[in-house]
PDB file of C-alpha atoms in Angstrom:
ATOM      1  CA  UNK A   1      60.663 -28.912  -2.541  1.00  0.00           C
ATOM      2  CA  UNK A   2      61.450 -26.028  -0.276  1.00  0.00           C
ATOM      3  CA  UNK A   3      58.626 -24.679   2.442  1.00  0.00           C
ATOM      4  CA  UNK A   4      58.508 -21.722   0.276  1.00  0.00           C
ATOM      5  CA  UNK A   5      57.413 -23.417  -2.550  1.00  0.00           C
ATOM      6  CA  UNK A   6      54.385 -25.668  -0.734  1.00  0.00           C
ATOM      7  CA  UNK A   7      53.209 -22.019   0.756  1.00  0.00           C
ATOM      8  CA  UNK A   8      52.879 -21.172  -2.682  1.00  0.00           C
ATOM      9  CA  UNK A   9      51.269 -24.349  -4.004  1.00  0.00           C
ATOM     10  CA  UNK A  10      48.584 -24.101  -1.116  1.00  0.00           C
ATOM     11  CA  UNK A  11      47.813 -20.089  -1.694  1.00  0.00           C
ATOM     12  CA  UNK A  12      47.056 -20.474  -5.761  1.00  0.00           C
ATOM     13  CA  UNK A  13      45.085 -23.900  -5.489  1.00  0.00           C
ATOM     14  CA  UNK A  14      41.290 -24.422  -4.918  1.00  0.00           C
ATOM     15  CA  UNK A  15      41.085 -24.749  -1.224  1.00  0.00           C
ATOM     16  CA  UNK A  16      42.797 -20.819  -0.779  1.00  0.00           C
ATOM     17  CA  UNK A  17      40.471 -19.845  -3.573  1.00  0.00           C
ATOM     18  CA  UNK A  18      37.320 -21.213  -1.895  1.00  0.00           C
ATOM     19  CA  UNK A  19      38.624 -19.594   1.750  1.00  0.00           C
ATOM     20  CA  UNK A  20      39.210 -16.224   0.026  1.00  0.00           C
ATOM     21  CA  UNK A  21      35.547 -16.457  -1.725  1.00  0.00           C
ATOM     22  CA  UNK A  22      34.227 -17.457   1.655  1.00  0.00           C
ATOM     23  CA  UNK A  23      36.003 -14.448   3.997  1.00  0.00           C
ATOM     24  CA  UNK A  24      34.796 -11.840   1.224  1.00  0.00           C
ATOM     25  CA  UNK A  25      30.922 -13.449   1.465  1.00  0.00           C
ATOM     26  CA  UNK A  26      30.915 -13.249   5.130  1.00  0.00           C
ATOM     27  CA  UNK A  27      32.433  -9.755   4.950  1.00  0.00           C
ATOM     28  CA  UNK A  28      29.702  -8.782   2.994  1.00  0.00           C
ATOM     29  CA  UNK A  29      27.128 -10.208   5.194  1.00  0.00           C
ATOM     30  CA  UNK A  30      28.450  -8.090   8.193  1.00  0.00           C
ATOM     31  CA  UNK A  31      28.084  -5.093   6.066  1.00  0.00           C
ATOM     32  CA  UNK A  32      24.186  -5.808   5.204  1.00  0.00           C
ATOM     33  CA  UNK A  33      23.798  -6.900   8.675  1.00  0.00           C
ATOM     34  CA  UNK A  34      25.239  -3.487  10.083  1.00  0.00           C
ATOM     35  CA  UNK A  35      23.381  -1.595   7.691  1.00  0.00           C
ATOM     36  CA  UNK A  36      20.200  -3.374   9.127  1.00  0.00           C
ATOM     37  CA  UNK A  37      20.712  -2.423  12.449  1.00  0.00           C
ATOM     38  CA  UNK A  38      21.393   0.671  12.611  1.00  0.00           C
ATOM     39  CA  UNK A  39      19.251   3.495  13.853  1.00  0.00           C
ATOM     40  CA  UNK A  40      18.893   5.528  10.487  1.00  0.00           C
ATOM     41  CA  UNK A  41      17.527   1.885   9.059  1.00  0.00           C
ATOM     42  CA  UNK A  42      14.643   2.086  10.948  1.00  0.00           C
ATOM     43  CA  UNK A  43      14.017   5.856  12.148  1.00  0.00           C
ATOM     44  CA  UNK A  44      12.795   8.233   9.521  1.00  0.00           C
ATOM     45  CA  UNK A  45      14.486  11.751   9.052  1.00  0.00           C
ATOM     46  CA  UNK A  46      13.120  14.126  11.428  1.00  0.00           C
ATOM     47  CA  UNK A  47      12.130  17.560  10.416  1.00  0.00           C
ATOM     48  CA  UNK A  48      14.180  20.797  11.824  1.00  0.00           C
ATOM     49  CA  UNK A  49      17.275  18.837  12.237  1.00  0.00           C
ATOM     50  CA  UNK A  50      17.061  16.808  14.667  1.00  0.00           C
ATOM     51  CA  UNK A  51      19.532  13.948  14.343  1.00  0.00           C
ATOM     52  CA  UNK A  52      17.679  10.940  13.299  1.00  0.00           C
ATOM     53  CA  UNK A  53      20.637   8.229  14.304  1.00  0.00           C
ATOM     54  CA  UNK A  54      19.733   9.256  17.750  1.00  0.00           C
ATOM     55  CA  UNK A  55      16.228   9.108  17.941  1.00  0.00           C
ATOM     56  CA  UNK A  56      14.481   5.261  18.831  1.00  0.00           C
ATOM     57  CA  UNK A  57      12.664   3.623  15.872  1.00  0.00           C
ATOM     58  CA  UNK A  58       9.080   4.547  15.115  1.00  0.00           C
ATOM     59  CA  UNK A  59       6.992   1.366  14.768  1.00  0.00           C
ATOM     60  CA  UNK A  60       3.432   1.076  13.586  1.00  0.00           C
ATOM     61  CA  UNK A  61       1.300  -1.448  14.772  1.00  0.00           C
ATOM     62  CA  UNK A  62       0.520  -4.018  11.517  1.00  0.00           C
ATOM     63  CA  UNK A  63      -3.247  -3.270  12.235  1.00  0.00           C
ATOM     64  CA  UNK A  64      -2.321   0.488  11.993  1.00  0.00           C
ATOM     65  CA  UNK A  65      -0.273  -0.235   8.635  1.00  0.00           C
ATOM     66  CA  UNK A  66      -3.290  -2.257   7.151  1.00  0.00           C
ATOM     67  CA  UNK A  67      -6.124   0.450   7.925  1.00  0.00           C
ATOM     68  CA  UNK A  68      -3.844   3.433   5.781  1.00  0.00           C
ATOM     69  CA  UNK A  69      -3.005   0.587   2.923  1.00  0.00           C
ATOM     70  CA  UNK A  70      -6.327   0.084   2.747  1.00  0.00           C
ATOM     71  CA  UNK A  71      -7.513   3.632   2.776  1.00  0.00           C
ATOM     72  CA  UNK A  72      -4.193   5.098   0.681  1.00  0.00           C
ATOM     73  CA  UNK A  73      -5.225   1.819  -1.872  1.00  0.00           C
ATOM     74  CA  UNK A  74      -9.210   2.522  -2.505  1.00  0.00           C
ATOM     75  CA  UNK A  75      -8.542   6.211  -2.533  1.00  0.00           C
ATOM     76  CA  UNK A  76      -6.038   5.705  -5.031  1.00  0.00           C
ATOM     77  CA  UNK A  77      -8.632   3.126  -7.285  1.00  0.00           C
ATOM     78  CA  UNK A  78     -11.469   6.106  -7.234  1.00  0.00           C
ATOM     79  CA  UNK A  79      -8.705   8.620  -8.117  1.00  0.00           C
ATOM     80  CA  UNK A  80      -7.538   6.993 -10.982  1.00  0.00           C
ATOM     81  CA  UNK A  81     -11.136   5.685 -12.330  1.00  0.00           C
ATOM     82  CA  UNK A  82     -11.612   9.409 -11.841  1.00  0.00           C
ATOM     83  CA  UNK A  83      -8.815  10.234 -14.388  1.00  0.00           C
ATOM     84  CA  UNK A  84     -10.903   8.707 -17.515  1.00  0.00           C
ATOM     85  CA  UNK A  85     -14.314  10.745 -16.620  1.00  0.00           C
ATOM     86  CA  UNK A  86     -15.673  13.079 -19.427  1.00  0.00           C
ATOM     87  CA  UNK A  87     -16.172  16.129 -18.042  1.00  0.00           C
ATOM     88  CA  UNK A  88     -20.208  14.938 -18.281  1.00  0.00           C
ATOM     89  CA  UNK A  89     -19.511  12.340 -15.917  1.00  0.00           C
ATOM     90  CA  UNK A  90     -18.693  11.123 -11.996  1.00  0.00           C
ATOM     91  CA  UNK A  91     -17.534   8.639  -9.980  1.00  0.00           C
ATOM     92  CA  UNK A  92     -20.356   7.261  -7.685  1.00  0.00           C
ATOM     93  CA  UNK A  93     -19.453   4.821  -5.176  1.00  0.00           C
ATOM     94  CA  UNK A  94     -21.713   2.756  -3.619  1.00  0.00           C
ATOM     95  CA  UNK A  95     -21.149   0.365  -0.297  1.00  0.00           C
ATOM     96  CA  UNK A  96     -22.142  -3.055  -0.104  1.00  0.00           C
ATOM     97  CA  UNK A  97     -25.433  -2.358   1.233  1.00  0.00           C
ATOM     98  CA  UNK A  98     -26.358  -0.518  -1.803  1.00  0.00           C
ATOM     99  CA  UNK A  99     -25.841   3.292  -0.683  1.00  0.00           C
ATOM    100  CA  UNK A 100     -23.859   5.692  -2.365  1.00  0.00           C
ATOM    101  CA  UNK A 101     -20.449   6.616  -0.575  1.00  0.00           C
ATOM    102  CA  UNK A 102     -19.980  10.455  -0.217  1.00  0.00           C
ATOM    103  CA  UNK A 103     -17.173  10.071   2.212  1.00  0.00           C
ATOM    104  CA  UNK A 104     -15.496   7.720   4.333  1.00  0.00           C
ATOM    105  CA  UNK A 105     -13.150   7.193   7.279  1.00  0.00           C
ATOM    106  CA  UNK A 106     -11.669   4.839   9.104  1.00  0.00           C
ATOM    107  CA  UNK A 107     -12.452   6.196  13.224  1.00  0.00           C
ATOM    108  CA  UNK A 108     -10.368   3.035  14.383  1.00  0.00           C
ATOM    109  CA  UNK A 109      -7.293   0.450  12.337  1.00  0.00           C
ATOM    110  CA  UNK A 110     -10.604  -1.680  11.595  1.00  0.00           C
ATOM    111  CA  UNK A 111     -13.861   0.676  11.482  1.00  0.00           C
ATOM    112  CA  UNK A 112     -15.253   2.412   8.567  1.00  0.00           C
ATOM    113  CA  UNK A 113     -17.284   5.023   8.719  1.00  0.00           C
ATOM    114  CA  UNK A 114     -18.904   6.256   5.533  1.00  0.00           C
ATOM    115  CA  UNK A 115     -21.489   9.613   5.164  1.00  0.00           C
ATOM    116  CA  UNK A 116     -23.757   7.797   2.434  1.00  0.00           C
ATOM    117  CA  UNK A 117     -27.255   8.520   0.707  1.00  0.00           C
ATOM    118  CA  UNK A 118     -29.767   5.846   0.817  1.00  0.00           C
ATOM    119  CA  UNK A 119     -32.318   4.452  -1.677  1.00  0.00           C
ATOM    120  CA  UNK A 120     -34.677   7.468  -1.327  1.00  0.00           C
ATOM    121  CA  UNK A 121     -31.897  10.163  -1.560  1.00  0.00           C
ATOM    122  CA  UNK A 122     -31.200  10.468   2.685  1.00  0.00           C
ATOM    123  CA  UNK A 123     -28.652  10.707   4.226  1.00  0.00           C
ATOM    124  CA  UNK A 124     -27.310   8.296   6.183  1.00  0.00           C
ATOM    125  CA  UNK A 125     -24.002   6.925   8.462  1.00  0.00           C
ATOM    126  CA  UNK A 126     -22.896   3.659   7.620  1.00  0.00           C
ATOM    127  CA  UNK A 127     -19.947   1.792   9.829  1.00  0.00           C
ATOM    128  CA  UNK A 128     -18.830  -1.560   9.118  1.00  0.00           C
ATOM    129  CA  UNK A 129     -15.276  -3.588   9.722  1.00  0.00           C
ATOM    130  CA  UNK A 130     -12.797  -3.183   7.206  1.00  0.00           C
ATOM    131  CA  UNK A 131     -13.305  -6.642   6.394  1.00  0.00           C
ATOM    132  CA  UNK A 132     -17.117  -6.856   5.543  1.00  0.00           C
ATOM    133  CA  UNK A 133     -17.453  -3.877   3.470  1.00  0.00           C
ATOM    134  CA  UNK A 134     -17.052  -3.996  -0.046  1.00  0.00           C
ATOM    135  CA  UNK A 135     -17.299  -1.257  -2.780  1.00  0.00           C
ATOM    136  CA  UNK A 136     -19.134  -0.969  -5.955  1.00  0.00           C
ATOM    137  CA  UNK A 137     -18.088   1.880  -8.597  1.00  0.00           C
ATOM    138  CA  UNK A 138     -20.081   3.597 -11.282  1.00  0.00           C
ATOM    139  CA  UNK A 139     -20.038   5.890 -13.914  1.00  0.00           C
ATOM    140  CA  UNK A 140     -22.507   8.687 -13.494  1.00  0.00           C
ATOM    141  CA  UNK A 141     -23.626  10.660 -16.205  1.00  0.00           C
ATOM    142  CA  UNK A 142     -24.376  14.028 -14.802  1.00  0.00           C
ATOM    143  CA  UNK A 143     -27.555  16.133 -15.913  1.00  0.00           C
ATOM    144  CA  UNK A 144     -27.439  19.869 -15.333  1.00  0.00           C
ATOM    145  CA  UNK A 145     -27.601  21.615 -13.031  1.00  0.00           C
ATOM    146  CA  UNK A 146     -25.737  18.712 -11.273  1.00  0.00           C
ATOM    147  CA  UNK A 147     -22.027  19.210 -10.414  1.00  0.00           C
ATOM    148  CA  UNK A 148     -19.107  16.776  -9.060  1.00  0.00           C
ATOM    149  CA  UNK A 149     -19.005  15.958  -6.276  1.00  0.00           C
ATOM    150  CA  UNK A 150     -16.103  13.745  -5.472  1.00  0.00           C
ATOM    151  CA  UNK A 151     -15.525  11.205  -2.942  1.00  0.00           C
ATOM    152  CA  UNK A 152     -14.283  12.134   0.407  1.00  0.00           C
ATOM    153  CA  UNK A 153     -11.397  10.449   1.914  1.00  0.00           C
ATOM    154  CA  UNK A 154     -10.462  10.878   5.259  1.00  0.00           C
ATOM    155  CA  UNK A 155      -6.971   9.226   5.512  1.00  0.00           C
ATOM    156  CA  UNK A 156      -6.323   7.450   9.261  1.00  0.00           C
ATOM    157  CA  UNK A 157      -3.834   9.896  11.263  1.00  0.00           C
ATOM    158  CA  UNK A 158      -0.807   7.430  11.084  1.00  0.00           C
ATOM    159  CA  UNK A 159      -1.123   8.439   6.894  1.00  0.00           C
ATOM    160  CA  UNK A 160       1.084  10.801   5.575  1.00  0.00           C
ATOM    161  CA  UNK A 161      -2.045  11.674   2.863  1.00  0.00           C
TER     162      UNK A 161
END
């Protein structure tokens, strides 16, 4: 058996086969890698042209990230339990102390703030930490001459909302 002949034998059998599979697999894996690290992976596209591969990657803090989830996730809920009113009806919202919501905000990644109306129809400021405060919806009927009003949301300033 010539040379040429056992180069051949060792190219077609399962050992070149399982080399080849393993080259194209790490191959691949470079490519996802790269595609990680680059700039444009992590920078968003800047508005009036600027080249975004050259600016550094914008990171928000996970506290930041949790305060507009939150927000961009309850103002969503009301939204869409807003969606099956009858035009007779409203949303109320009421915090966990009872009072109903008229707006909120979040002033800091872990304070809420909310403009409420007590028990005996005054108004009121209620803050608590984004942790301890829970939310109660209802369905108002409305009598006339009363109109919607519908929940304010005041979105943190790191939300694109």
């Amino acid at each position: 058996m010539g040379l040429k002949d056992e180069l051949e034998k060792l190219e077609s059998g399962s050992a070149a086969s399982m080399a080849r599979r393993q080259v194209r697999a790490s191959e691949l894996a470079r490519r996802e890698i790269d595609a990680i690290l680059r700039p444009e992976h992590y920078a968003p596209v800047l508005p009036g042209g600027i080249d975004f591969i050259s600016s550094r990657p914008i990171s928000v803090a996970p506290e930041e990230r949790q305060a507009d989830e939150f927000m961009k996730g309850l103002k969503k809920h009301a939204r869409l339990l807003e969606t099956s009113l009858n035009e007779n009806q409203e949303l109320h919202m009421y915090c966990s102390n009872g009072y109903r919501v008229l707006h909120i905000s979040m002033p800091s990644h872990n304070v809420v703030a909310m403009h409420c109306l007590d028990h005996d129809g005054n108004e009121t400021h209620v803050t608590g930490h984004m942790n301890s405060v829970t939310f109660e919806f209802v369905i108002h009927t409305l009598v006339p001459p009363e109109t919607r009003r519908p929940i304010g949301f005041n979105m943190p300033s790191s939300s694109s909302e």
